mmCIF file with all atom_site columns, C-alpha atoms in Angstrom:
data_model
loop_
_atom_site.group_PDB
_atom_site.id
_atom_site.type_symbol
_atom_site.label_atom_id
_atom_site.label_alt_id
_atom_site.label_comp_id
_atom_site.label_asym_id
_atom_site.label_entity_id
_atom_site.label_seq_id
_atom_site.pdbx_PDB_ins_code
_atom_site.Cartn_x
_atom_site.Cartn_y
_atom_site.Cartn_z
_atom_site.occupancy
_atom_site.B_iso_or_equiv
_atom_site.pdbx_formal_charge
_atom_site.auth_seq_id
_atom_site.auth_comp_id
_atom_site.auth_asym_id
_atom_site.auth_atom_id
_atom_site.pdbx_PDB_model_num
ATOM 1   C CA . UNK A 1 1   ? 14.310  20.011 -17.606 1.00 79.00 ? 513 UNK A CA 1
ATOM 2   C CA . UNK A 1 2   ? 15.687  19.486 -14.092 1.00 85.00 ? 514 UNK A CA 1
ATOM 3   C CA . UNK A 1 3   ? 18.203  16.763 -15.073 1.00 89.00 ? 515 UNK A CA 1
ATOM 4   C CA . UNK A 1 4   ? 19.298  18.843 -18.083 1.00 90.00 ? 516 UNK A CA 1
ATOM 5   C CA . UNK A 1 5   ? 20.024  21.845 -15.862 1.00 89.00 ? 517 UNK A CA 1
ATOM 6   C CA . UNK A 1 6   ? 21.896  19.624 -13.390 1.00 93.00 ? 518 UNK A CA 1
ATOM 7   C CA . UNK A 1 7   ? 24.129  18.157 -16.103 1.00 94.00 ? 519 UNK A CA 1
ATOM 8   C CA . UNK A 1 8   ? 24.729  21.663 -17.486 1.00 91.00 ? 520 UNK A CA 1
ATOM 9   C CA . UNK A 1 9   ? 25.859  22.703 -14.001 1.00 91.00 ? 521 UNK A CA 1
ATOM 10  C CA . UNK A 1 10  ? 28.232  19.730 -13.875 1.00 93.00 ? 522 UNK A CA 1
ATOM 11  C CA . UNK A 1 11  ? 29.702  20.696 -17.235 1.00 93.00 ? 523 UNK A CA 1
ATOM 12  C CA . UNK A 1 12  ? 30.097  24.343 -16.196 1.00 90.00 ? 524 UNK A CA 1
ATOM 13  C CA . UNK A 1 13  ? 31.735  23.483 -12.868 1.00 90.00 ? 525 UNK A CA 1
ATOM 14  C CA . UNK A 1 14  ? 34.116  21.058 -14.563 1.00 91.00 ? 526 UNK A CA 1
ATOM 15  C CA . UNK A 1 15  ? 35.232  23.795 -16.950 1.00 91.00 ? 527 UNK A CA 1
ATOM 16  C CA . UNK A 1 16  ? 35.655  26.210 -14.042 1.00 87.00 ? 528 UNK A CA 1
ATOM 17  C CA . UNK A 1 17  ? 37.919  23.790 -12.187 1.00 85.00 ? 529 UNK A CA 1
ATOM 18  C CA . UNK A 1 18  ? 40.025  23.309 -15.311 1.00 87.00 ? 530 UNK A CA 1
ATOM 19  C CA . UNK A 1 19  ? 40.399  27.045 -15.926 1.00 86.00 ? 531 UNK A CA 1
ATOM 20  C CA . UNK A 1 20  ? 43.158  29.326 -14.658 1.00 85.00 ? 532 UNK A CA 1
ATOM 21  C CA . UNK A 1 21  ? 40.777  32.096 -13.647 1.00 84.00 ? 533 UNK A CA 1
ATOM 22  C CA . UNK A 1 22  ? 41.885  33.311 -10.207 1.00 83.00 ? 534 UNK A CA 1
ATOM 23  C CA . UNK A 1 23  ? 38.431  34.781 -9.543  1.00 79.00 ? 535 UNK A CA 1
ATOM 24  C CA . UNK A 1 24  ? 37.070  31.240 -9.381  1.00 85.00 ? 536 UNK A CA 1
ATOM 25  C CA . UNK A 1 25  ? 39.351  30.059 -6.575  1.00 87.00 ? 537 UNK A CA 1
ATOM 26  C CA . UNK A 1 26  ? 36.518  30.115 -4.021  1.00 86.00 ? 538 UNK A CA 1
ATOM 27  C CA . UNK A 1 27  ? 34.372  27.998 -6.322  1.00 84.00 ? 539 UNK A CA 1
ATOM 28  C CA . UNK A 1 28  ? 37.226  25.528 -6.767  1.00 86.00 ? 540 UNK A CA 1
ATOM 29  C CA . UNK A 1 29  ? 37.777  25.241 -3.017  1.00 88.00 ? 541 UNK A CA 1
ATOM 30  C CA . UNK A 1 30  ? 34.228  23.999 -2.417  1.00 89.00 ? 542 UNK A CA 1
ATOM 31  C CA . UNK A 1 31  ? 32.840  20.477 -2.635  1.00 91.00 ? 543 UNK A CA 1
ATOM 32  C CA . UNK A 1 32  ? 29.845  20.291 -4.959  1.00 92.00 ? 544 UNK A CA 1
ATOM 33  C CA . UNK A 1 33  ? 27.328  17.460 -4.740  1.00 93.00 ? 545 UNK A CA 1
ATOM 34  C CA . UNK A 1 34  ? 24.969  17.273 -7.707  1.00 94.00 ? 546 UNK A CA 1
ATOM 35  C CA . UNK A 1 35  ? 22.281  14.624 -8.058  1.00 94.00 ? 547 UNK A CA 1
ATOM 36  C CA . UNK A 1 36  ? 20.808  14.937 -11.577 1.00 93.00 ? 548 UNK A CA 1
ATOM 37  C CA . UNK A 1 37  ? 17.937  12.501 -10.934 1.00 94.00 ? 549 UNK A CA 1
ATOM 38  C CA . UNK A 1 38  ? 16.497  11.543 -7.545  1.00 95.00 ? 550 UNK A CA 1
ATOM 39  C CA . UNK A 1 39  ? 13.703  9.446  -9.037  1.00 95.00 ? 551 UNK A CA 1
ATOM 40  C CA . UNK A 1 40  ? 15.360  7.265  -11.726 1.00 95.00 ? 552 UNK A CA 1
ATOM 41  C CA . UNK A 1 41  ? 12.519  4.736  -12.037 1.00 95.00 ? 553 UNK A CA 1
ATOM 42  C CA . UNK A 1 42  ? 9.893   7.441  -12.439 1.00 95.00 ? 554 UNK A CA 1
ATOM 43  C CA . UNK A 1 43  ? 12.138  9.363  -14.827 1.00 93.00 ? 555 UNK A CA 1
ATOM 44  C CA . UNK A 1 44  ? 12.571  6.312  -17.053 1.00 95.00 ? 556 UNK A CA 1
ATOM 45  C CA . UNK A 1 45  ? 8.820   5.652  -16.949 1.00 95.00 ? 557 UNK A CA 1
ATOM 46  C CA . UNK A 1 46  ? 8.141   9.227  -18.082 1.00 93.00 ? 558 UNK A CA 1
ATOM 47  C CA . UNK A 1 47  ? 10.274  8.574  -21.164 1.00 91.00 ? 559 UNK A CA 1
ATOM 48  C CA . UNK A 1 48  ? 8.826   5.179  -21.993 1.00 94.00 ? 560 UNK A CA 1
ATOM 49  C CA . UNK A 1 49  ? 5.117   5.492  -21.164 1.00 94.00 ? 561 UNK A CA 1
ATOM 50  C CA . UNK A 1 50  ? 3.803   8.719  -19.657 1.00 93.00 ? 562 UNK A CA 1
ATOM 51  C CA . UNK A 1 51  ? 5.623   12.005 -20.308 1.00 89.00 ? 563 UNK A CA 1
ATOM 52  C CA . UNK A 1 52  ? 3.839   13.751 -17.426 1.00 89.00 ? 564 UNK A CA 1
ATOM 53  C CA . UNK A 1 53  ? 4.627   11.057 -14.828 1.00 93.00 ? 565 UNK A CA 1
ATOM 54  C CA . UNK A 1 54  ? 6.151   12.571 -11.668 1.00 91.00 ? 566 UNK A CA 1
ATOM 55  C CA . UNK A 1 55  ? 5.859   9.977  -8.895  1.00 95.00 ? 567 UNK A CA 1
ATOM 56  C CA . UNK A 1 56  ? 8.104   7.080  -7.952  1.00 96.00 ? 568 UNK A CA 1
ATOM 57  C CA . UNK A 1 57  ? 7.300   3.569  -9.193  1.00 96.00 ? 569 UNK A CA 1
ATOM 58  C CA . UNK A 1 58  ? 6.842   1.877  -5.818  1.00 93.00 ? 570 UNK A CA 1
ATOM 59  C CA . UNK A 1 59  ? 3.696   -0.171 -5.305  1.00 88.00 ? 571 UNK A CA 1
ATOM 60  C CA . UNK A 1 60  ? 1.123   0.739  -2.671  1.00 75.00 ? 572 UNK A CA 1
ATOM 61  C CA . UNK A 1 61  ? -2.080  -0.858 -1.535  1.00 63.00 ? 573 UNK A CA 1
ATOM 62  C CA . UNK A 1 62  ? -5.097  1.273  -0.727  1.00 54.00 ? 574 UNK A CA 1
ATOM 63  C CA . UNK A 1 63  ? -5.191  -0.626 2.575   1.00 48.00 ? 575 UNK A CA 1
ATOM 64  C CA . UNK A 1 64  ? -2.893  2.104  3.878   1.00 53.00 ? 576 UNK A CA 1
ATOM 65  C CA . UNK A 1 65  ? -5.496  4.795  3.221   1.00 49.00 ? 577 UNK A CA 1
ATOM 66  C CA . UNK A 1 66  ? -8.952  3.676  4.386   1.00 47.00 ? 578 UNK A CA 1
ATOM 67  C CA . UNK A 1 67  ? -12.122 5.628  3.778   1.00 50.00 ? 579 UNK A CA 1
ATOM 68  C CA . UNK A 1 68  ? -15.112 5.534  1.445   1.00 53.00 ? 580 UNK A CA 1
ATOM 69  C CA . UNK A 1 69  ? -14.155 8.732  -0.399  1.00 53.00 ? 581 UNK A CA 1
ATOM 70  C CA . UNK A 1 70  ? -10.574 7.616  -0.967  1.00 53.00 ? 582 UNK A CA 1
ATOM 71  C CA . UNK A 1 71  ? -11.715 4.189  -2.103  1.00 53.00 ? 583 UNK A CA 1
ATOM 72  C CA . UNK A 1 72  ? -14.138 5.737  -4.599  1.00 57.00 ? 584 UNK A CA 1
ATOM 73  C CA . UNK A 1 73  ? -11.475 8.136  -5.883  1.00 55.00 ? 585 UNK A CA 1
ATOM 74  C CA . UNK A 1 74  ? -8.996  5.302  -6.230  1.00 51.00 ? 586 UNK A CA 1
ATOM 75  C CA . UNK A 1 75  ? -11.525 3.235  -8.199  1.00 53.00 ? 587 UNK A CA 1
ATOM 76  C CA . UNK A 1 76  ? -12.146 6.106  -10.613 1.00 57.00 ? 588 UNK A CA 1
ATOM 77  C CA . UNK A 1 77  ? -8.446  6.789  -11.061 1.00 53.00 ? 589 UNK A CA 1
ATOM 78  C CA . UNK A 1 78  ? -7.652  3.121  -11.500 1.00 49.00 ? 590 UNK A CA 1
ATOM 79  C CA . UNK A 1 79  ? -10.011 3.024  -14.474 1.00 52.00 ? 591 UNK A CA 1
ATOM 80  C CA . UNK A 1 80  ? -8.757  6.187  -16.122 1.00 51.00 ? 592 UNK A CA 1
ATOM 81  C CA . UNK A 1 81  ? -4.976  6.401  -15.747 1.00 48.00 ? 593 UNK A CA 1
ATOM 82  C CA . UNK A 1 82  ? -1.728  4.463  -15.929 1.00 47.00 ? 594 UNK A CA 1
ATOM 83  C CA . UNK A 1 83  ? -1.108  4.866  -12.205 1.00 49.00 ? 595 UNK A CA 1
ATOM 84  C CA . UNK A 1 84  ? -2.502  1.404  -11.397 1.00 47.00 ? 596 UNK A CA 1
ATOM 85  C CA . UNK A 1 85  ? -1.182  -1.906 -12.678 1.00 47.00 ? 597 UNK A CA 1
ATOM 86  C CA . UNK A 1 86  ? -3.101  -5.047 -13.582 1.00 41.00 ? 598 UNK A CA 1
ATOM 87  C CA . UNK A 1 87  ? -3.517  -6.326 -10.028 1.00 40.00 ? 599 UNK A CA 1
ATOM 88  C CA . UNK A 1 88  ? -5.044  -3.021 -8.887  1.00 53.00 ? 600 UNK A CA 1
ATOM 89  C CA . UNK A 1 89  ? -2.159  -1.850 -6.726  1.00 75.00 ? 601 UNK A CA 1
ATOM 90  C CA . UNK A 1 90  ? -1.546  1.872  -6.947  1.00 87.00 ? 602 UNK A CA 1
ATOM 91  C CA . UNK A 1 91  ? 1.829   2.968  -8.191  1.00 93.00 ? 603 UNK A CA 1
ATOM 92  C CA . UNK A 1 92  ? 4.107   5.669  -6.884  1.00 95.00 ? 604 UNK A CA 1
ATOM 93  C CA . UNK A 1 93  ? 4.545   8.396  -4.285  1.00 96.00 ? 605 UNK A CA 1
ATOM 94  C CA . UNK A 1 94  ? 5.207   12.090 -4.809  1.00 96.00 ? 606 UNK A CA 1
ATOM 95  C CA . UNK A 1 95  ? 8.748   12.521 -3.448  1.00 95.00 ? 607 UNK A CA 1
ATOM 96  C CA . UNK A 1 96  ? 8.192   16.253 -2.911  1.00 92.00 ? 608 UNK A CA 1
ATOM 97  C CA . UNK A 1 97  ? 5.528   15.382 -0.331  1.00 94.00 ? 609 UNK A CA 1
ATOM 98  C CA . UNK A 1 98  ? 7.262   12.392 1.277   1.00 96.00 ? 610 UNK A CA 1
ATOM 99  C CA . UNK A 1 99  ? 9.547   14.361 3.622   1.00 95.00 ? 611 UNK A CA 1
ATOM 100 C CA . UNK A 1 100 ? 8.862   14.440 7.349   1.00 93.00 ? 612 UNK A CA 1
ATOM 101 C CA . UNK A 1 101 ? 8.472   18.219 7.709   1.00 88.00 ? 613 UNK A CA 1
ATOM 102 C CA . UNK A 1 102 ? 4.718   18.829 8.090   1.00 87.00 ? 614 UNK A CA 1
ATOM 103 C CA . UNK A 1 103 ? 4.129   15.536 6.326   1.00 93.00 ? 615 UNK A CA 1
ATOM 104 C CA . UNK A 1 104 ? 0.624   14.925 4.979   1.00 92.00 ? 616 UNK A CA 1
ATOM 105 C CA . UNK A 1 105 ? -0.704  18.322 6.113   1.00 89.00 ? 617 UNK A CA 1
ATOM 106 C CA . UNK A 1 106 ? -1.294  20.517 3.049   1.00 86.00 ? 618 UNK A CA 1
ATOM 107 C CA . UNK A 1 107 ? -1.643  20.011 -0.685  1.00 87.00 ? 619 UNK A CA 1
ATOM 108 C CA . UNK A 1 108 ? -1.590  16.223 -0.417  1.00 92.00 ? 620 UNK A CA 1
ATOM 109 C CA . UNK A 1 109 ? -3.911  13.309 -1.029  1.00 90.00 ? 621 UNK A CA 1
ATOM 110 C CA . UNK A 1 110 ? -4.407  10.238 1.127   1.00 88.00 ? 622 UNK A CA 1
ATOM 111 C CA . UNK A 1 111 ? -5.304  8.231  -1.947  1.00 89.00 ? 623 UNK A CA 1
ATOM 112 C CA . UNK A 1 112 ? -2.388  6.097  -3.104  1.00 90.00 ? 624 UNK A CA 1
ATOM 113 C CA . UNK A 1 113 ? -3.573  6.532  -6.697  1.00 90.00 ? 625 UNK A CA 1
ATOM 114 C CA . UNK A 1 114 ? -3.403  10.321 -6.543  1.00 92.00 ? 626 UNK A CA 1
ATOM 115 C CA . UNK A 1 115 ? -0.622  12.292 -8.214  1.00 91.00 ? 627 UNK A CA 1
ATOM 116 C CA . UNK A 1 116 ? -0.135  14.095 -4.889  1.00 93.00 ? 628 UNK A CA 1
ATOM 117 C CA . UNK A 1 117 ? 0.047   10.997 -2.696  1.00 94.00 ? 629 UNK A CA 1
ATOM 118 C CA . UNK A 1 118 ? 2.503   11.671 0.149   1.00 95.00 ? 630 UNK A CA 1
ATOM 119 C CA . UNK A 1 119 ? 3.139   8.020  0.978   1.00 94.00 ? 631 UNK A CA 1
ATOM 120 C CA . UNK A 1 120 ? 1.748   5.906  3.808   1.00 92.00 ? 632 UNK A CA 1
ATOM 121 C CA . UNK A 1 121 ? 4.320   7.495  6.129   1.00 94.00 ? 633 UNK A CA 1
ATOM 122 C CA . UNK A 1 122 ? 7.081   10.087 5.965   1.00 96.00 ? 634 UNK A CA 1
ATOM 123 C CA . UNK A 1 123 ? 10.179  8.769  4.189   1.00 97.00 ? 635 UNK A CA 1
ATOM 124 C CA . UNK A 1 124 ? 8.354   5.674  2.992   1.00 95.00 ? 636 UNK A CA 1
ATOM 125 C CA . UNK A 1 125 ? 10.318  6.025  -0.249  1.00 96.00 ? 637 UNK A CA 1
ATOM 126 C CA . UNK A 1 126 ? 13.982  4.930  -0.281  1.00 96.00 ? 638 UNK A CA 1
ATOM 127 C CA . UNK A 1 127 ? 14.910  7.856  -2.549  1.00 96.00 ? 639 UNK A CA 1
ATOM 128 C CA . UNK A 1 128 ? 13.691  10.519 -0.107  1.00 97.00 ? 640 UNK A CA 1
ATOM 129 C CA . UNK A 1 129 ? 15.101  8.615  2.864   1.00 97.00 ? 641 UNK A CA 1
ATOM 130 C CA . UNK A 1 130 ? 18.541  8.265  1.254   1.00 96.00 ? 642 UNK A CA 1
ATOM 131 C CA . UNK A 1 131 ? 18.768  11.965 0.380   1.00 96.00 ? 643 UNK A CA 1
ATOM 132 C CA . UNK A 1 132 ? 17.619  12.956 3.860   1.00 96.00 ? 644 UNK A CA 1
ATOM 133 C CA . UNK A 1 133 ? 20.277  10.721 5.417   1.00 96.00 ? 645 UNK A CA 1
ATOM 134 C CA . UNK A 1 134 ? 22.970  12.285 3.242   1.00 96.00 ? 646 UNK A CA 1
ATOM 135 C CA . UNK A 1 135 ? 21.860  15.807 4.181   1.00 95.00 ? 647 UNK A CA 1
ATOM 136 C CA . UNK A 1 136 ? 21.731  14.943 7.878   1.00 95.00 ? 648 UNK A CA 1
ATOM 137 C CA . UNK A 1 137 ? 25.212  13.418 7.810   1.00 95.00 ? 649 UNK A CA 1
ATOM 138 C CA . UNK A 1 138 ? 26.622  16.412 5.913   1.00 93.00 ? 650 UNK A CA 1
ATOM 139 C CA . UNK A 1 139 ? 24.612  19.171 7.593   1.00 91.00 ? 651 UNK A CA 1
ATOM 140 C CA . UNK A 1 140 ? 27.628  20.776 9.304   1.00 92.00 ? 652 UNK A CA 1
ATOM 141 C CA . UNK A 1 141 ? 29.358  21.306 5.969   1.00 91.00 ? 653 UNK A CA 1
ATOM 142 C CA . UNK A 1 142 ? 26.464  22.224 3.684   1.00 91.00 ? 654 UNK A CA 1
ATOM 143 C CA . UNK A 1 143 ? 26.211  25.944 2.982   1.00 86.00 ? 655 UNK A CA 1
ATOM 144 C CA . UNK A 1 144 ? 23.296  25.836 0.556   1.00 86.00 ? 656 UNK A CA 1
ATOM 145 C CA . UNK A 1 145 ? 20.880  23.237 -0.788  1.00 89.00 ? 657 UNK A CA 1
ATOM 146 C CA . UNK A 1 146 ? 19.092  23.776 -4.106  1.00 88.00 ? 658 UNK A CA 1
ATOM 147 C CA . UNK A 1 147 ? 16.302  21.570 -5.420  1.00 89.00 ? 659 UNK A CA 1
ATOM 148 C CA . UNK A 1 148 ? 15.609  21.808 -9.158  1.00 88.00 ? 660 UNK A CA 1
ATOM 149 C CA . UNK A 1 149 ? 12.042  21.569 -10.444 1.00 84.00 ? 661 UNK A CA 1
ATOM 150 C CA . UNK A 1 150 ? 10.703  21.656 -13.975 1.00 79.00 ? 662 UNK A CA 1
ATOM 151 C CA . UNK A 1 151 ? 7.585   23.765 -13.422 1.00 74.00 ? 663 UNK A CA 1
ATOM 152 C CA . UNK A 1 152 ? 7.473   27.546 -13.165 1.00 77.00 ? 664 UNK A CA 1
ATOM 153 C CA . UNK A 1 153 ? 10.160  30.211 -13.511 1.00 83.00 ? 665 UNK A CA 1
ATOM 154 C CA . UNK A 1 154 ? 10.612  30.874 -9.807  1.00 86.00 ? 666 UNK A CA 1
ATOM 155 C CA . UNK A 1 155 ? 13.211  30.703 -7.074  1.00 86.00 ? 667 UNK A CA 1
ATOM 156 C CA . UNK A 1 156 ? 11.295  29.544 -4.031  1.00 85.00 ? 668 UNK A CA 1
ATOM 157 C CA . UNK A 1 157 ? 12.346  29.007 -0.434  1.00 80.00 ? 669 UNK A CA 1
ATOM 158 C CA . UNK A 1 158 ? 10.584  28.290 2.881   1.00 72.00 ? 670 UNK A CA 1
ATOM 159 C CA . UNK A 1 159 ? 8.484   31.249 3.948   1.00 64.00 ? 671 UNK A CA 1
ATOM 160 C CA . UNK A 1 160 ? 9.231   33.119 7.165   1.00 55.00 ? 672 UNK A CA 1
ATOM 161 C CA . UNK A 1 161 ? 6.145   31.743 8.894   1.00 53.00 ? 673 UNK A CA 1
ATOM 162 C CA . UNK A 1 162 ? 6.889   28.183 7.834   1.00 54.00 ? 674 UNK A CA 1
ATOM 163 C CA . UNK A 1 163 ? 10.394  27.719 9.188   1.00 53.00 ? 675 UNK A CA 1
ATOM 164 C CA . UNK A 1 164 ? 12.610  28.207 12.225  1.00 58.00 ? 676 UNK A CA 1
ATOM 165 C CA . UNK A 1 165 ? 15.042  30.323 10.223  1.00 55.00 ? 677 UNK A CA 1
ATOM 166 C CA . UNK A 1 166 ? 16.088  33.473 12.062  1.00 67.00 ? 678 UNK A CA 1
ATOM 167 C CA . UNK A 1 167 ? 15.681  36.933 10.540  1.00 73.00 ? 679 UNK A CA 1
ATOM 168 C CA . UNK A 1 168 ? 19.315  37.293 9.447   1.00 76.00 ? 680 UNK A CA 1
ATOM 169 C CA . UNK A 1 169 ? 19.401  33.940 7.672   1.00 77.00 ? 681 UNK A CA 1
ATOM 170 C CA . UNK A 1 170 ? 16.033  34.626 6.090   1.00 79.00 ? 682 UNK A CA 1
ATOM 171 C CA . UNK A 1 171 ? 17.304  37.967 4.791   1.00 82.00 ? 683 UNK A CA 1
ATOM 172 C CA . UNK A 1 172 ? 20.457  36.355 3.382   1.00 84.00 ? 684 UNK A CA 1
ATOM 173 C CA . UNK A 1 173 ? 18.474  33.699 1.528   1.00 84.00 ? 685 UNK A CA 1
ATOM 174 C CA . UNK A 1 174 ? 16.141  36.318 0.083   1.00 86.00 ? 686 UNK A CA 1
ATOM 175 C CA . UNK A 1 175 ? 19.103  38.420 -1.050  1.00 90.00 ? 687 UNK A CA 1
ATOM 176 C CA . UNK A 1 176 ? 20.730  35.425 -2.757  1.00 89.00 ? 688 UNK A CA 1
ATOM 177 C CA . UNK A 1 177 ? 17.476  34.596 -4.541  1.00 89.00 ? 689 UNK A CA 1
ATOM 178 C CA . UNK A 1 178 ? 17.094  38.196 -5.702  1.00 91.00 ? 690 UNK A CA 1
ATOM 179 C CA . UNK A 1 179 ? 20.680  38.319 -7.002  1.00 91.00 ? 691 UNK A CA 1
ATOM 180 C CA . UNK A 1 180 ? 20.105  35.034 -8.848  1.00 87.00 ? 692 UNK A CA 1
ATOM 181 C CA . UNK A 1 181 ? 16.990  36.419 -10.558 1.00 88.00 ? 693 UNK A CA 1
ATOM 182 C CA . UNK A 1 182 ? 18.829  39.603 -11.557 1.00 89.00 ? 694 UNK A CA 1
ATOM 183 C CA . UNK A 1 183 ? 21.748  37.545 -12.894 1.00 87.00 ? 695 UNK A CA 1
ATOM 184 C CA . UNK A 1 184 ? 19.405  35.429 -14.999 1.00 82.00 ? 696 UNK A CA 1
ATOM 185 C CA . UNK A 1 185 ? 17.797  38.575 -16.363 1.00 83.00 ? 697 UNK A CA 1
ATOM 186 C CA . UNK A 1 186 ? 21.190  40.085 -17.160 1.00 80.00 ? 698 UNK A CA 1
ATOM 187 C CA . UNK A 1 187 ? 22.386  36.926 -18.904 1.00 77.00 ? 699 UNK A CA 1
ATOM 188 C CA . UNK A 1 188 ? 19.775  37.366 -21.612 1.00 76.00 ? 700 UNK A CA 1
ATOM 189 C CA . UNK A 1 189 ? 17.377  34.708 -20.353 1.00 73.00 ? 701 UNK A CA 1
ATOM 190 C CA . UNK A 1 190 ? 14.019  34.945 -22.110 1.00 77.00 ? 702 UNK A CA 1
ATOM 191 C CA . UNK A 1 191 ? 12.206  33.492 -19.082 1.00 77.00 ? 703 UNK A CA 1
ATOM 192 C CA . UNK A 1 192 ? 10.933  36.029 -16.540 1.00 83.00 ? 704 UNK A CA 1
ATOM 193 C CA . UNK A 1 193 ? 12.035  34.501 -13.232 1.00 85.00 ? 705 UNK A CA 1
ATOM 194 C CA . UNK A 1 194 ? 10.749  35.799 -9.918  1.00 86.00 ? 706 UNK A CA 1
ATOM 195 C CA . UNK A 1 195 ? 11.382  35.230 -6.228  1.00 88.00 ? 707 UNK A CA 1
ATOM 196 C CA . UNK A 1 196 ? 8.594   33.252 -4.555  1.00 82.00 ? 708 UNK A CA 1
ATOM 197 C CA . UNK A 1 197 ? 9.093   34.390 -0.970  1.00 69.00 ? 709 UNK A CA 1
ATOM 198 C CA . UNK A 1 198 ? 5.497   33.669 0.051   1.00 63.00 ? 710 UNK A CA 1
ATOM 199 C CA . UNK A 1 199 ? 5.648   30.021 -1.012  1.00 61.00 ? 711 UNK A CA 1
ATOM 200 C CA . UNK A 1 200 ? 2.820   30.481 -3.492  1.00 59.00 ? 712 UNK A CA 1
ATOM 201 C CA . UNK A 1 201 ? 4.115   27.723 -5.747  1.00 56.00 ? 713 UNK A CA 1
ATOM 202 C CA . UNK A 1 202 ? 3.098   24.144 -4.988  1.00 59.00 ? 714 UNK A CA 1
ATOM 203 C CA . UNK A 1 203 ? 4.824   21.168 -6.587  1.00 59.00 ? 715 UNK A CA 1
#
């Protein structure tokens, strides 16, 4: 769903640039960076083998995550899922949980075989590291960053207690999210989107 929405956005923006609509001049004056797929290996694997696959395809050894409980969990998962290959190395990291902000604190697993494995360190995955580097290098020019997910009809953003965002910026982000939800509703969308200001959703 995420890649489909991203390619739809590309198509829509391309048509906007080609149009003569003067109301779109501000849109045309901006640089748009759209990455349809951040996890190409995992995306391909989800098409070929496991439709619900969400992690990367990097190999990890349980040596990074010691502990009797984790070892037992890994053994069980290795005998019941496709997340382990023939030489018993666990496959993949959840890119959503591989960033360095509050890495490995909440909603994660230390087991490399888990669907919610955050990696053996922050930015262990080249995909997350590359995107972070791009954002850091472009941070003075970026006005908004949107991450597309395929689960839940919500527009979510960092909660007030979870970020260093000041009150004015926080209010602006909330207003933009609210306008987006109202626009979706007015466009005839059958999905009932909502604003997730309390960060109740977990990916």
